């Protein structure tokens, strides 16, 4: 018996016109709210950018372990804070 992968053909008639409009509006509102949140919290962008920079520079073989170590680093908050303040001493080459 073949397993379903979740990638079967879409059923475009599954939603009524009204439901499609509601879904579209929900997606728009969600995107707007997400963008507002990210503008209010620049530390999110700094955190993700710094993490990805480290991943690309260090190219860890075990990305899960690397991510766990990165996000549980006791100095992470201070490091991201100094990046947000534009601290020239924090070049990210540690």
mmCIF file with all atom_site columns, N, CA and C in Angstrom, residues 29-39:
data_model
loop_
_atom_site.group_PDB
_atom_site.id
_atom_site.type_symbol
_atom_site.label_atom_id
_atom_site.label_alt_id
_atom_site.label_comp_id
_atom_site.label_asym_id
_atom_site.label_entity_id
_atom_site.label_seq_id
_atom_site.pdbx_PDB_ins_code
_atom_site.Cartn_x
_atom_site.Cartn_y
_atom_site.Cartn_z
_atom_site.occupancy
_atom_site.B_iso_or_equiv
_atom_site.pdbx_formal_charge
_atom_site.auth_seq_id
_atom_site.auth_comp_id
_atom_site.auth_asym_id
_atom_site.auth_atom_id
_atom_site.pdbx_PDB_model_num
ATOM 1  N N  . UNK A 1 29 ? -3.744 39.565 6.684  1.00 0.00 ? 29 UNK A N  1
ATOM 2  C CA . UNK A 1 29 ? -3.667 40.073 8.055  1.00 0.00 ? 29 UNK A CA 1
ATOM 3  C C  . UNK A 1 29 ? -2.512 39.421 8.823  1.00 0.00 ? 29 UNK A C  1
ATOM 4  N N  . UNK A 1 30 ? -2.317 38.129 8.605  1.00 0.00 ? 30 UNK A N  1
ATOM 5  C CA . UNK A 1 30 ? -1.225 37.425 9.272  1.00 0.00 ? 30 UNK A CA 1
ATOM 6  C C  . UNK A 1 30 ? 0.121  37.988 8.829  1.00 0.00 ? 30 UNK A C  1
ATOM 7  N N  . UNK A 1 31 ? 0.271  38.205 7.532  1.00 0.00 ? 31 UNK A N  1
ATOM 8  C CA . UNK A 1 31 ? 1.534  38.762 7.028  1.00 0.00 ? 31 UNK A CA 1
ATOM 9  C C  . UNK A 1 31 ? 1.782  40.160 7.587  1.00 0.00 ? 31 UNK A C  1
ATOM 10 N N  . UNK A 1 32 ? 0.748  40.989 7.618  1.00 0.00 ? 32 UNK A N  1
ATOM 11 C CA . UNK A 1 32 ? 0.880  42.344 8.167  1.00 0.00 ? 32 UNK A CA 1
ATOM 12 C C  . UNK A 1 32 ? 1.281  42.281 9.635  1.00 0.00 ? 32 UNK A C  1
ATOM 13 N N  . UNK A 1 33 ? 0.625  41.433 10.410 1.00 0.00 ? 33 UNK A N  1
ATOM 14 C CA . UNK A 1 33 ? 0.951  41.291 11.837 1.00 0.00 ? 33 UNK A CA 1
ATOM 15 C C  . UNK A 1 33 ? 2.377  40.776 12.044 1.00 0.00 ? 33 UNK A C  1
ATOM 16 N N  . UNK A 1 34 ? 2.795  39.824 11.217 1.00 0.00 ? 34 UNK A N  1
ATOM 17 C CA . UNK A 1 34 ? 4.159  39.306 11.317 1.00 0.00 ? 34 UNK A CA 1
ATOM 18 C C  . UNK A 1 34 ? 5.183  40.392 11.001 1.00 0.00 ? 34 UNK A C  1
ATOM 19 N N  . UNK A 1 35 ? 4.915  41.180 9.971  1.00 0.00 ? 35 UNK A N  1
ATOM 20 C CA . UNK A 1 35 ? 5.838  42.250 9.600  1.00 0.00 ? 35 UNK A CA 1
ATOM 21 C C  . UNK A 1 35 ? 5.905  43.321 10.689 1.00 0.00 ? 35 UNK A C  1
ATOM 22 N N  . UNK A 1 36 ? 4.766  43.639 11.287 1.00 0.00 ? 36 UNK A N  1
ATOM 23 C CA . UNK A 1 36 ? 4.759  44.605 12.400 1.00 0.00 ? 36 UNK A CA 1
ATOM 24 C C  . UNK A 1 36 ? 5.600  44.071 13.559 1.00 0.00 ? 36 UNK A C  1
ATOM 25 N N  . UNK A 1 37 ? 5.413  42.817 13.876 1.00 0.00 ? 37 UNK A N  1
ATOM 26 C CA . UNK A 1 37 ? 6.163  42.211 14.977 1.00 0.00 ? 37 UNK A CA 1
ATOM 27 C C  . UNK A 1 37 ? 7.661  42.277 14.704 1.00 0.00 ? 37 UNK A C  1
ATOM 28 N N  . UNK A 1 38 ? 8.060  41.926 13.491 1.00 0.00 ? 38 UNK A N  1
ATOM 29 C CA . UNK A 1 38 ? 9.480  41.938 13.164 1.00 0.00 ? 38 UNK A CA 1
ATOM 30 C C  . UNK A 1 38 ? 10.057 43.352 13.197 1.00 0.00 ? 38 UNK A C  1
ATOM 31 N N  . UNK A 1 39 ? 9.269  44.354 12.802 1.00 0.00 ? 39 UNK A N  1
ATOM 32 C CA . UNK A 1 39 ? 9.731  45.740 12.887 1.00 0.00 ? 39 UNK A CA 1
ATOM 33 C C  . UNK A 1 39 ? 9.894  46.182 14.341 1.00 0.00 ? 39 UNK A C  1
#
